[in-house]
Coordinates of C-alpha atoms in Angstrom, one line a residue:
M15 CA -16.3 27.9 78.7
K16 CA -13.4 25.6 77.6
N17 CA -12.8 22.4 79.7
R18 CA -9.8 22.2 81.7
I19 CA -7.0 19.7 81.6
L20 CA -6.3 18.3 85.1
Y21 CA -2.7 17.5 85.1
V22 CA -1.6 14.2 86.9
M23 CA 1.7 12.3 86.9
A24 CA 1.5 9.0 85.3
T25 CA 5.3 8.0 85.1
C26 CA 8.2 8.6 87.4
T27 CA 11.0 6.4 86.5
L28 CA 13.7 7.7 84.1
L29 CA 17.4 8.4 84.1
G30 CA 17.8 6.9 87.6
L31 CA 17.2 10.4 89.0
M32 CA 13.4 10.9 89.3
S33 CA 11.4 10.3 92.2
C34 CA 7.7 10.2 92.3
K35 CA 6.1 12.2 95.1
K36 CA 2.4 11.9 94.2
Y37 CA 0.1 9.9 91.8
L38 CA -3.4 11.5 91.8
Q39 CA -5.3 8.7 90.0
E40 CA -6.6 5.7 91.6
K41 CA -4.0 3.5 90.1
M42 CA -0.8 3.4 92.4
V43 CA 2.4 4.3 90.8
S44 CA 3.8 0.8 91.6
E45 CA 1.1 -0.5 89.5
V46 CA 2.1 1.4 86.2
T47 CA 4.2 -0.9 84.2
Y48 CA 5.2 -0.9 80.6
P49 CA 2.1 -2.8 79.4
H50 CA 0.1 0.1 80.9
Y51 CA 1.2 2.1 77.8
D52 CA -0.3 -0.5 75.5
T53 CA -3.8 0.6 76.6
E54 CA -5.6 3.6 75.3
E55 CA -6.2 4.9 78.9
G56 CA -2.6 4.3 79.9
L57 CA -1.4 6.3 76.9
E58 CA -3.8 9.1 77.4
S59 CA -2.9 9.4 81.1
A60 CA 0.7 9.5 79.9
V61 CA -0.1 12.4 77.6
T62 CA -1.8 14.2 80.6
A63 CA 1.3 13.4 82.6
V64 CA 3.6 15.3 80.2
Y65 CA 1.4 18.4 80.7
S66 CA 1.7 17.9 84.5
Q67 CA 5.5 18.5 84.2
L68 CA 4.7 22.2 83.4
R69 CA 3.1 22.8 86.6
S70 CA 5.8 22.2 89.0
P71 CA 8.3 24.7 87.8
L72 CA 5.7 27.4 86.6
G73 CA 3.8 27.5 89.8
S74 CA 6.7 27.4 92.2
E75 CA 10.0 29.1 93.3
Q76 CA 11.7 27.5 90.5
I77 CA 10.4 29.6 87.7
F78 CA 11.2 33.0 89.3
S79 CA 14.7 31.6 90.5
F80 CA 15.5 30.7 87.0
G81 CA 13.8 33.5 85.2
D82 CA 13.7 36.8 87.2
F83 CA 16.0 36.5 90.1
G84 CA 19.6 37.8 89.6
T85 CA 18.7 40.0 86.7
D86 CA 18.5 43.8 85.9
T87 CA 14.9 43.9 86.8
Y88 CA 14.5 42.0 90.0
T89 CA 16.6 41.5 93.1
E90 CA 16.2 40.0 96.5
G91 CA 13.5 40.6 99.1
Q92 CA 14.0 40.3 102.8
D93 CA 13.1 36.5 102.9
G94 CA 14.0 33.3 101.2
G95 CA 17.2 32.0 99.6
K96 CA 19.3 34.4 97.7
N97 CA 21.8 32.2 95.8
F98 CA 20.2 32.8 92.5
N99 CA 20.2 36.6 93.0
R100 CA 23.9 36.9 94.5
Y101 CA 25.5 34.3 92.2
N102 CA 27.5 33.1 95.3
S103 CA 29.0 29.7 96.2
G104 CA 25.4 28.5 97.0
L105 CA 24.5 28.5 93.3
S106 CA 26.2 25.1 92.8
P107 CA 25.6 21.7 91.4
T108 CA 24.2 20.5 94.7
Q109 CA 21.6 23.2 94.9
G110 CA 18.1 21.7 95.2
M111 CA 16.3 23.7 92.5
I112 CA 19.1 23.1 90.1
S113 CA 18.6 19.5 90.1
G114 CA 14.8 19.8 90.6
Y115 CA 14.4 21.7 87.4
W116 CA 16.5 19.3 85.4
Q117 CA 14.6 16.4 86.9
T118 CA 11.3 17.8 86.0
L119 CA 12.1 18.7 82.5
Y120 CA 13.7 15.4 81.7
R121 CA 10.7 13.6 83.2
G122 CA 8.5 15.4 80.7
I123 CA 10.8 14.6 77.9
N124 CA 11.0 10.9 78.8
T125 CA 7.3 10.6 79.1
A126 CA 6.6 12.4 75.9
N127 CA 9.0 10.1 74.1
I128 CA 6.9 7.1 75.4
C129 CA 3.9 8.7 74.0
I130 CA 5.3 9.6 70.6
E131 CA 6.7 6.1 70.2
R132 CA 3.5 4.1 71.2
I133 CA 0.6 6.3 70.0
P134 CA 1.0 5.2 66.3
G135 CA 0.6 1.6 67.1
I136 CA -2.2 1.7 69.6
P137 CA -5.5 0.2 68.5
G138 CA -8.0 2.9 68.8
K139 CA -11.4 1.8 70.1
K140 CA -12.4 4.5 72.6
I141 CA -9.9 7.5 72.6
F142 CA -7.4 7.1 69.8
T143 CA -10.0 6.5 67.2
S144 CA -8.6 8.2 64.1
D145 CA -5.2 8.8 62.6
Q146 CA -5.9 12.6 62.7
F147 CA -6.4 12.3 66.6
K148 CA -3.2 10.4 66.9
R149 CA -1.4 12.9 64.8
E150 CA -2.6 15.7 67.0
R151 CA -1.6 13.9 70.3
I152 CA 1.9 13.3 68.9
A153 CA 2.1 17.0 67.8
E154 CA 1.3 17.9 71.4
M155 CA 4.0 15.7 72.8
R156 CA 6.5 17.2 70.3
F157 CA 5.5 20.7 71.3
L158 CA 6.1 20.1 75.0
R159 CA 9.2 18.1 74.4
A160 CA 10.4 21.1 72.4
Y161 CA 9.7 23.5 75.2
F162 CA 11.4 21.4 77.8
Y163 CA 14.5 21.1 75.7
F164 CA 14.4 24.9 74.9
V165 CA 14.4 25.5 78.7
L166 CA 17.2 23.1 79.2
V167 CA 19.5 24.3 76.5
Q168 CA 19.1 27.9 77.5
S169 CA 19.7 27.1 81.2
Y170 CA 22.3 24.4 81.1
G171 CA 23.8 24.6 77.7
R172 CA 25.0 21.2 76.3
V173 CA 22.5 18.7 77.5
P174 CA 21.7 15.0 76.7
I175 CA 19.1 14.4 74.0
L176 CA 17.0 11.3 74.9
P177 CA 16.9 9.0 71.9
K178 CA 13.8 7.2 73.2
G179 CA 11.4 6.7 76.2
Y180 CA 12.7 4.6 79.0
I181 CA 10.8 2.7 81.8
E182 CA 14.0 0.9 83.0
V183 CA 16.7 2.9 84.8
V184 CA 19.3 4.3 82.3
T185 CA 22.5 6.1 83.4
D186 CA 24.5 6.5 80.2
F187 CA 24.0 9.8 78.4
K188 CA 26.2 12.2 76.7
R189 CA 25.8 15.8 76.3
A190 CA 24.7 17.0 72.8
A191 CA 26.2 20.1 71.3
V192 CA 24.0 23.3 71.7
K193 CA 23.5 23.6 68.0
D194 CA 22.2 19.9 67.8
V195 CA 19.7 20.7 70.7
Y196 CA 18.3 23.6 68.7
K197 CA 18.0 21.3 65.7
H198 CA 16.0 18.9 67.6
I199 CA 13.7 21.6 69.0
I200 CA 13.1 23.1 65.7
S201 CA 12.3 19.7 64.1
D202 CA 9.8 19.1 66.8
L203 CA 8.1 22.4 66.6
R204 CA 7.9 22.3 62.8
T205 CA 6.0 19.1 63.1
A206 CA 3.8 20.6 65.8
V207 CA 3.0 23.6 63.6
D208 CA 2.0 21.4 60.7
S209 CA 0.0 19.0 62.8
L210 CA -1.7 20.9 65.7
P211 CA -5.3 22.2 65.4
V212 CA -5.9 25.9 65.4
S213 CA -8.0 25.4 68.7
Q214 CA -8.7 22.7 71.1
T215 CA -11.9 21.8 72.9
D216 CA -9.9 21.2 76.0
G217 CA -8.3 24.5 77.4
G218 CA -4.7 24.1 78.2
R219 CA -3.7 21.9 75.3
A220 CA -1.0 23.0 72.7
T221 CA -2.3 24.5 69.4
K222 CA -0.9 25.7 66.2
G223 CA -0.5 29.2 67.4
A224 CA 1.3 28.1 70.5
A225 CA 3.8 26.1 68.3
Q226 CA 4.3 29.0 66.1
H227 CA 4.9 31.4 68.8
L228 CA 7.4 29.1 70.6
L229 CA 9.1 28.3 67.2
S230 CA 9.4 32.1 66.4
K231 CA 11.1 32.5 69.7
V232 CA 13.5 29.7 69.2
Y233 CA 14.5 31.0 65.8
L234 CA 15.1 34.4 67.3
T235 CA 17.1 33.0 70.1
R236 CA 19.3 31.0 67.7
A237 CA 19.7 34.0 65.5
S238 CA 20.6 36.3 68.5
A239 CA 23.9 34.6 69.1
V240 CA 27.1 36.5 68.4
A241 CA 29.8 34.9 70.6
E242 CA 27.9 31.7 71.3
D243 CA 27.6 28.9 68.8
R244 CA 23.7 28.0 68.5
G245 CA 24.0 26.9 65.0
K246 CA 22.2 29.9 63.5
Q247 CA 21.1 29.8 60.1
P248 CA 20.7 32.9 57.4
T249 CA 17.0 32.4 57.4
D250 CA 16.3 32.4 61.1
L251 CA 15.3 35.9 61.5
D252 CA 12.9 35.5 58.3
S253 CA 11.4 32.4 59.9
A254 CA 10.9 34.1 63.4
A255 CA 9.4 37.2 61.8
Y256 CA 7.0 35.0 59.5
L257 CA 5.9 32.7 62.3
A258 CA 5.2 35.5 64.8
E259 CA 3.1 37.3 62.1
Q260 CA 1.1 34.2 61.5
V261 CA 0.1 34.1 65.0
I262 CA -0.7 38.0 65.0
A263 CA -2.7 37.5 61.9
S264 CA -4.9 34.6 63.5
P265 CA -8.4 35.2 64.4
E266 CA -7.9 33.1 67.5
Y267 CA -6.1 35.8 69.3
A268 CA -6.4 39.4 70.2
L269 CA -4.7 41.9 72.4
E270 CA -6.6 42.9 75.4
K271 CA -7.7 46.5 75.2
D272 CA -6.5 47.3 78.7
Y273 CA -3.0 46.1 79.9
A274 CA -4.4 45.7 83.3
S275 CA -7.1 43.2 82.2
I276 CA -4.5 40.7 80.9
F277 CA -3.8 39.4 84.6
R278 CA -6.9 40.5 86.2
F279 CA -8.1 37.7 88.4
G280 CA -10.7 35.4 86.7
N281 CA -9.6 36.8 83.2
E282 CA -6.7 34.6 82.7
R283 CA -8.3 32.9 79.6
N284 CA -8.7 35.9 77.5
D285 CA -8.0 36.2 73.8
E286 CA -4.4 37.5 74.3
V287 CA -3.4 34.2 76.0
I288 CA -1.8 31.7 73.5
F289 CA -0.9 29.2 75.9
A290 CA -1.3 28.8 79.7
V291 CA -0.7 26.2 82.3
Q292 CA -3.9 25.4 84.1
F293 CA -4.4 24.9 87.7
A294 CA -7.6 23.3 89.4
K295 CA -9.6 24.6 92.4
D296 CA -10.1 21.0 93.4
P297 CA -7.2 20.4 95.9
I298 CA -7.2 16.7 95.0
Y299 CA -5.8 17.6 91.5
N300 CA -4.1 21.0 92.4
G301 CA -1.4 19.5 94.4
D302 CA 0.9 22.4 95.5
G303 CA -1.1 24.6 93.2
N304 CA 0.1 28.0 91.5
Q305 CA 2.2 29.6 94.4
M306 CA 3.3 32.6 92.3
H307 CA 1.1 34.8 94.4
L308 CA 3.5 34.5 97.3
F309 CA 6.7 35.9 96.0
Y310 CA 6.5 39.4 94.7
I311 CA 4.5 40.8 97.8
M312 CA 5.9 43.3 100.2
Y313 CA 5.4 43.0 104.1
Y314 CA 2.2 45.0 104.1
D315 CA 0.8 43.2 107.2
N316 CA 3.7 44.5 109.3
H317 CA 2.4 48.0 109.1
G318 CA 0.0 49.8 111.3
G319 CA -3.8 49.4 110.2
M320 CA -3.0 46.1 108.4
M321 CA -3.2 42.4 108.8
R322 CA -2.9 39.7 106.4
D323 CA -5.9 38.9 104.3
I324 CA -6.8 36.8 101.3
A325 CA -7.1 39.8 98.8
N326 CA -3.7 41.3 99.6
G327 CA -2.0 37.9 99.8
R328 CA 0.7 36.2 101.9
A329 CA 3.9 38.1 101.8
Y330 CA 6.9 35.7 101.1
R331 CA 9.0 38.8 100.1
R332 CA 11.2 36.9 97.8
L333 CA 11.6 39.6 94.9
R334 CA 11.5 43.2 94.6
P335 CA 12.0 45.5 91.5
T336 CA 15.2 47.2 90.9
N337 CA 15.5 50.9 90.3
Y338 CA 16.0 50.0 86.6
Q339 CA 12.7 48.2 86.4
I340 CA 10.9 51.1 88.0
D341 CA 12.6 53.8 85.8
V342 CA 12.5 51.9 82.5
Y343 CA 8.9 53.2 82.0
N344 CA 7.8 56.8 81.2
R345 CA 5.4 56.5 84.0
K346 CA 3.6 59.7 83.1
T347 CA 2.5 58.3 79.6
D348 CA 3.0 54.5 79.9
S349 CA 0.1 53.0 82.0
R350 CA 1.9 49.7 82.4
F351 CA 3.8 50.6 85.5
Y352 CA 0.8 51.6 87.6
K353 CA -1.1 48.7 86.1
S354 CA 1.6 46.2 87.1
Y355 CA 2.1 47.3 90.7
K356 CA 0.1 47.6 93.9
M357 CA 1.1 50.9 95.6
T358 CA -1.8 51.3 98.1
W359 CA -3.1 49.3 100.9
I360 CA -6.5 50.0 102.5
C361 CA -6.9 49.7 106.4
N362 CA -8.4 46.3 107.4
N363 CA -7.3 46.2 111.2
P364 CA -8.7 48.9 113.4
N365 CA -6.8 47.6 116.2
N366 CA -3.3 48.9 115.6
I367 CA -3.7 52.1 113.6
P368 CA -0.8 54.7 114.3
I369 CA -1.5 57.6 116.6
W370 CA -0.8 61.3 115.8
D371 CA 1.9 62.8 118.0
A372 CA 2.2 66.5 119.1
A373 CA 5.0 67.3 116.7
N374 CA 3.2 66.0 113.5
A375 CA -0.4 66.2 114.1
P376 CA -2.1 68.6 111.5
S377 CA -3.9 70.3 114.5
P378 CA -3.8 70.1 118.3
D379 CA -7.2 68.4 118.8
L380 CA -5.9 65.3 116.7
V381 CA -3.0 64.5 119.1
G382 CA -3.4 61.0 120.5
K383 CA -6.0 60.0 117.9
P384 CA -5.7 57.5 115.1
K385 CA -4.2 58.7 111.9
F386 CA -6.9 57.1 109.9
K387 CA -9.9 54.6 110.1
L388 CA -10.9 51.4 108.7
K389 CA -11.2 51.5 104.9
D390 CA -8.9 54.5 104.7
T391 CA -5.4 54.4 103.1
A392 CA -3.2 52.7 105.5
V393 CA 0.0 52.2 103.5
Y394 CA 1.2 54.1 100.4
V395 CA 4.2 53.3 98.4
T396 CA 5.8 55.9 96.0
V397 CA 8.5 55.9 93.5
S398 CA 9.4 59.6 94.8
N399 CA 11.6 60.3 97.7
G400 CA 10.8 61.8 101.1
T401 CA 12.3 63.0 104.3
D402 CA 11.7 61.6 107.7
A403 CA 9.7 64.8 108.6
Q404 CA 7.6 64.5 105.5
I405 CA 6.8 60.9 106.3
A406 CA 5.8 61.6 109.9
K407 CA 3.2 64.1 108.7
K408 CA 1.4 61.8 106.4
P409 CA -2.0 60.6 107.5
Y410 CA -1.0 57.0 106.7
T411 CA 2.4 55.0 106.4
W412 CA 4.2 56.4 103.5
I413 CA 7.0 54.5 102.0
P414 CA 8.9 56.7 99.6
R415 CA 11.6 55.2 97.3
N416 CA 14.5 56.2 99.5
K417 CA 12.9 54.0 102.3
F418 CA 12.5 50.9 100.0
T419 CA 13.9 47.8 101.7
G420 CA 13.7 44.1 101.5
N421 CA 10.3 44.3 103.2
N422 CA 8.8 47.5 101.6
Y423 CA 8.7 48.0 97.9
P424 CA 6.1 48.1 95.0
T425 CA 4.2 44.8 94.9
L426 CA 3.7 43.2 91.5
N427 CA 0.0 42.4 91.2
K428 CA 0.1 40.0 88.2
Y429 CA -0.1 37.0 90.4
L430 CA -2.3 37.9 93.3
D431 CA -4.9 35.5 94.0
P432 CA -7.8 36.3 96.0
G433 CA -9.5 33.0 95.2
R434 CA -7.4 31.1 97.7
A435 CA -9.0 28.9 100.4
D436 CA -8.0 31.1 103.4
L437 CA -5.4 33.7 104.3
A438 CA -2.7 31.1 105.3
A439 CA -3.0 29.2 102.0
T440 CA -0.1 28.9 99.7
V441 CA -1.9 26.8 97.1
G442 CA -3.4 28.9 94.4
N443 CA -5.4 28.1 91.5
R444 CA -4.7 30.9 89.0
D445 CA -3.7 29.7 85.4
Y446 CA -0.1 30.5 84.7
V447 CA 0.2 32.5 81.3
L448 CA 3.2 31.3 79.4
M449 CA 2.8 32.7 76.2
R450 CA 0.6 35.7 75.0
L451 CA 0.2 37.9 72.1
G452 CA 1.9 41.0 73.6
E453 CA 5.1 39.0 73.5
T454 CA 4.5 37.8 69.9
Y455 CA 4.4 41.3 68.7
L456 CA 7.8 41.9 70.2
L457 CA 9.2 38.8 68.7
A458 CA 8.1 39.9 65.3
A459 CA 9.4 43.3 65.9
E460 CA 12.8 42.3 67.1
A461 CA 13.2 39.9 64.1
Y462 CA 12.5 42.7 61.7
A463 CA 14.7 45.1 63.6
R464 CA 17.7 42.6 63.4
K465 CA 17.1 42.3 59.7
G466 CA 17.4 46.2 59.4
E467 CA 13.6 46.7 58.7
Y468 CA 13.3 49.1 61.4
Q469 CA 10.0 50.8 60.2
K470 CA 8.3 47.3 60.3
A471 CA 9.7 46.8 63.7
A472 CA 8.5 50.2 65.0
D473 CA 4.9 49.6 63.4
L474 CA 4.6 46.4 65.4
V475 CA 6.0 47.8 68.8
N476 CA 3.6 50.7 68.3
V477 CA 0.7 48.3 68.5
V478 CA 1.8 47.2 71.9
R479 CA 2.8 50.7 73.2
K480 CA -0.5 52.0 71.8
R481 CA -2.2 49.6 74.1
A482 CA 0.0 50.6 76.9
A483 CA -0.9 54.3 76.7
Y484 CA -3.5 55.9 78.6
K485 CA -6.8 56.3 76.4
E486 CA -8.8 59.4 75.9
G487 CA -11.2 59.5 78.8
E488 CA -9.4 57.0 80.9
I489 CA -8.7 58.5 84.6
K490 CA -5.0 58.3 85.3
P491 CA -3.9 57.3 88.8
K492 CA -3.3 60.2 91.3
E493 CA 0.5 59.6 90.9
F494 CA 0.2 61.2 87.5
W495 CA 0.1 64.6 89.0
T496 CA 1.3 64.1 92.6
V497 CA 4.4 62.0 91.7
E498 CA 5.1 61.9 88.0
G499 CA 4.8 65.8 87.4
G500 CA 1.7 65.6 85.2
N501 CA -0.9 68.3 85.0
I502 CA -4.1 67.4 86.7
A503 CA -6.0 69.1 83.8
D504 CA -4.7 66.2 81.7
I505 CA -6.0 63.6 83.9
A506 CA -8.3 62.2 81.1
K507 CA -6.3 62.9 78.0
S508 CA -4.7 60.3 75.9
T509 CA -1.0 59.7 75.8
E510 CA -1.1 57.4 72.6
T511 CA 0.9 60.1 70.5
D512 CA 3.5 60.3 73.3
M513 CA 3.9 56.5 73.4
Q514 CA 4.9 56.0 69.7
V515 CA 8.4 55.1 68.7
T516 CA 10.1 55.6 65.5
A517 CA 12.4 53.5 63.3
A518 CA 15.2 55.8 64.4
N519 CA 14.5 55.0 68.1
I520 CA 14.9 51.3 67.3
S521 CA 18.0 51.4 65.0
A522 CA 20.0 53.6 67.5
N523 CA 20.5 50.3 69.6
V524 CA 18.3 47.4 68.7
I525 CA 19.4 45.2 71.6
N526 CA 18.9 47.7 74.3
F527 CA 15.7 48.9 72.9
F528 CA 14.1 45.5 73.0
L529 CA 15.5 44.7 76.3
D530 CA 13.9 47.8 77.7
E531 CA 10.6 47.1 75.9
R532 CA 10.3 43.7 77.0
A533 CA 11.1 44.8 80.6
R534 CA 8.0 47.1 80.5
E535 CA 5.6 44.5 78.6
L536 CA 6.8 41.3 80.2
N537 CA 7.5 42.7 83.7
G538 CA 7.7 39.8 86.3
E539 CA 6.6 37.1 83.7
C540 CA 9.9 35.3 84.4
W541 CA 11.7 35.6 80.9
R542 CA 14.2 38.1 82.0
W543 CA 17.2 35.9 82.7
Y544 CA 16.6 34.1 79.4
D545 CA 16.4 37.4 77.5
L546 CA 19.6 38.7 79.1
V547 CA 21.4 35.4 78.1
R548 CA 19.8 35.3 74.6
M549 CA 21.1 38.7 74.0
E550 CA 24.4 38.1 75.5
K551 CA 23.9 40.8 78.1
L552 CA 23.5 39.1 81.3
V553 CA 26.7 40.1 83.1
E554 CA 26.8 43.6 81.7
R555 CA 23.3 44.4 82.7
V556 CA 23.2 42.7 86.1
K557 CA 26.4 44.5 87.1
Q558 CA 24.9 47.8 86.1
Y559 CA 21.5 47.5 87.7
N560 CA 21.6 44.8 90.5
S561 CA 23.9 45.8 93.3
S562 CA 23.1 42.6 95.4
A563 CA 24.4 40.5 92.5
S564 CA 28.1 41.2 93.0
G565 CA 29.2 37.7 92.7
I566 CA 28.2 37.3 89.0
R567 CA 30.8 36.1 86.6
E568 CA 30.9 35.4 82.7
Y569 CA 30.3 31.6 83.4
H570 CA 27.1 32.4 85.2
K571 CA 25.4 32.6 81.7
L572 CA 24.8 28.9 82.4
R573 CA 23.5 27.0 85.4
P574 CA 25.5 24.2 86.8
I575 CA 24.7 20.6 85.7
P576 CA 23.3 18.8 88.8
L577 CA 26.0 16.8 90.6
Q578 CA 23.5 14.1 91.2
H579 CA 23.1 13.6 87.4
I580 CA 27.0 13.5 87.0
E581 CA 27.6 11.0 89.9
R582 CA 24.9 8.5 88.6
L583 CA 26.5 8.4 84.9
T584 CA 27.7 4.9 84.2
N585 CA 30.6 6.1 82.0
P586 CA 31.2 9.6 82.7
G587 CA 33.8 11.7 80.9
P588 CA 36.2 14.1 82.6
L589 CA 34.4 16.7 84.8
S590 CA 35.4 19.4 82.3
E591 CA 33.1 17.6 79.7
E592 CA 30.2 16.8 82.1
Q593 CA 30.1 20.1 84.1
N594 CA 29.8 23.7 82.9
E595 CA 32.9 25.9 83.3
G596 CA 33.0 27.6 86.7
Y597 CA 31.4 24.9 88.6
Y598 CA 34.2 22.4 89.1

């Protein structure tokens, strides 16, 4: 088993914006000074600190707010803030997550800059003992710096490029053109691809494959621009396809045979994972932990026969799937829907089981008796509709689609964390899978499709879709014949042939094809907002599929620049220069 990187924060002073909440080593934050980075231990802790900046957004409400909320695939649940979904006045330059994400990303960039500058000159005695090791650590920092800038430029548009690492407070920065930010990202990632090792002893560190995957995505993003100026070059699609195929060909990675196993608890470090952000079980190092298990869960414990438990999770009810997300699958042939969602809850509370009444009991002798018992089905969610009369006659609580609400809906199961300390715990310790091979196939396929090489694109997509099909001998869920119209005689038959697509399927509408396929394969993995922005389809698709997002306007393709940043600039330009359109 690979060792884990335990992420800690080692620097907290940059841009005059960043505040340090925790320092998880023995040395206090106030003792960390510039000379500290003249030591091997200090620099290595700074390297680790850069990795730590991944954990805050990727294990919290920030990542789904920026990545899944307010899209065509996910809309609001009953609880929590709704500004990012509704695109209302609360999505403003003063919104806490807007500034929090900005600060975290720049904190990572600044610390990476310090490492990149100082590692070459450090006398290596215990840690940085060879030039090769130094090159690899610098490449890790350039990979992470590129990732941070990639998130920034997609989220905020024109953003400052930090020319160096700062210990002192600095408040004089100008926003760089989007195309220049992309040049900076690509330069970093090209170096990372050349210098990173194929594998690392420590799990969680950047590798050549991770850099190739990310660089492929960056090239594809730049090439996708039509109305926007991202500085695209004629070779971008070739580069995107080539890099993705390098990852696909690597013996380091392989698709999981079963889609369900990718996110199965305890299996996050499978061969499909290219790069994951790691969390620890030790609460001393885990901080707030990975909280993603909280946000996609329906209010199951509000129903008869149920109470909250560790296995089913703590239901924060932040997001629920749209009808588009539910229907984008051919659920009869594509296993990914029922392998992504929890639809059934088993009775774990014998004290509040619903009672049969005279009007609906199957027989007179059942009137006044419990509808079910402990370990029977208590709650069942379906994507089919039902009448009140039909619902009342079920021997469990049935929630058909026409009864979906902010409390009741299919629960995404990718983040459920039965390893939490107790049923009230918000801190989780599952790794956050950031890059995986299933997406790499889709990156390569889309690049070829945009080049007009539709058969190559279809061949790559079909590898992913073959995995998504039901296999010969695999028993399909009961919904196959009770909800989806399948024949019970076909319960164990393969659907691989039905799942294959043709070049013509792709060429008919490349953008919509890949938006649909990414919605199926990457459901709930917090890429959706960025996909829609990348393909310049955000407003169109959100208006079409997310009725709660009625406030969306064209300017919402960018997030507001944090007011806190603008107010602290020493020599700010006019507000129209410092702030994105629509937010001033």
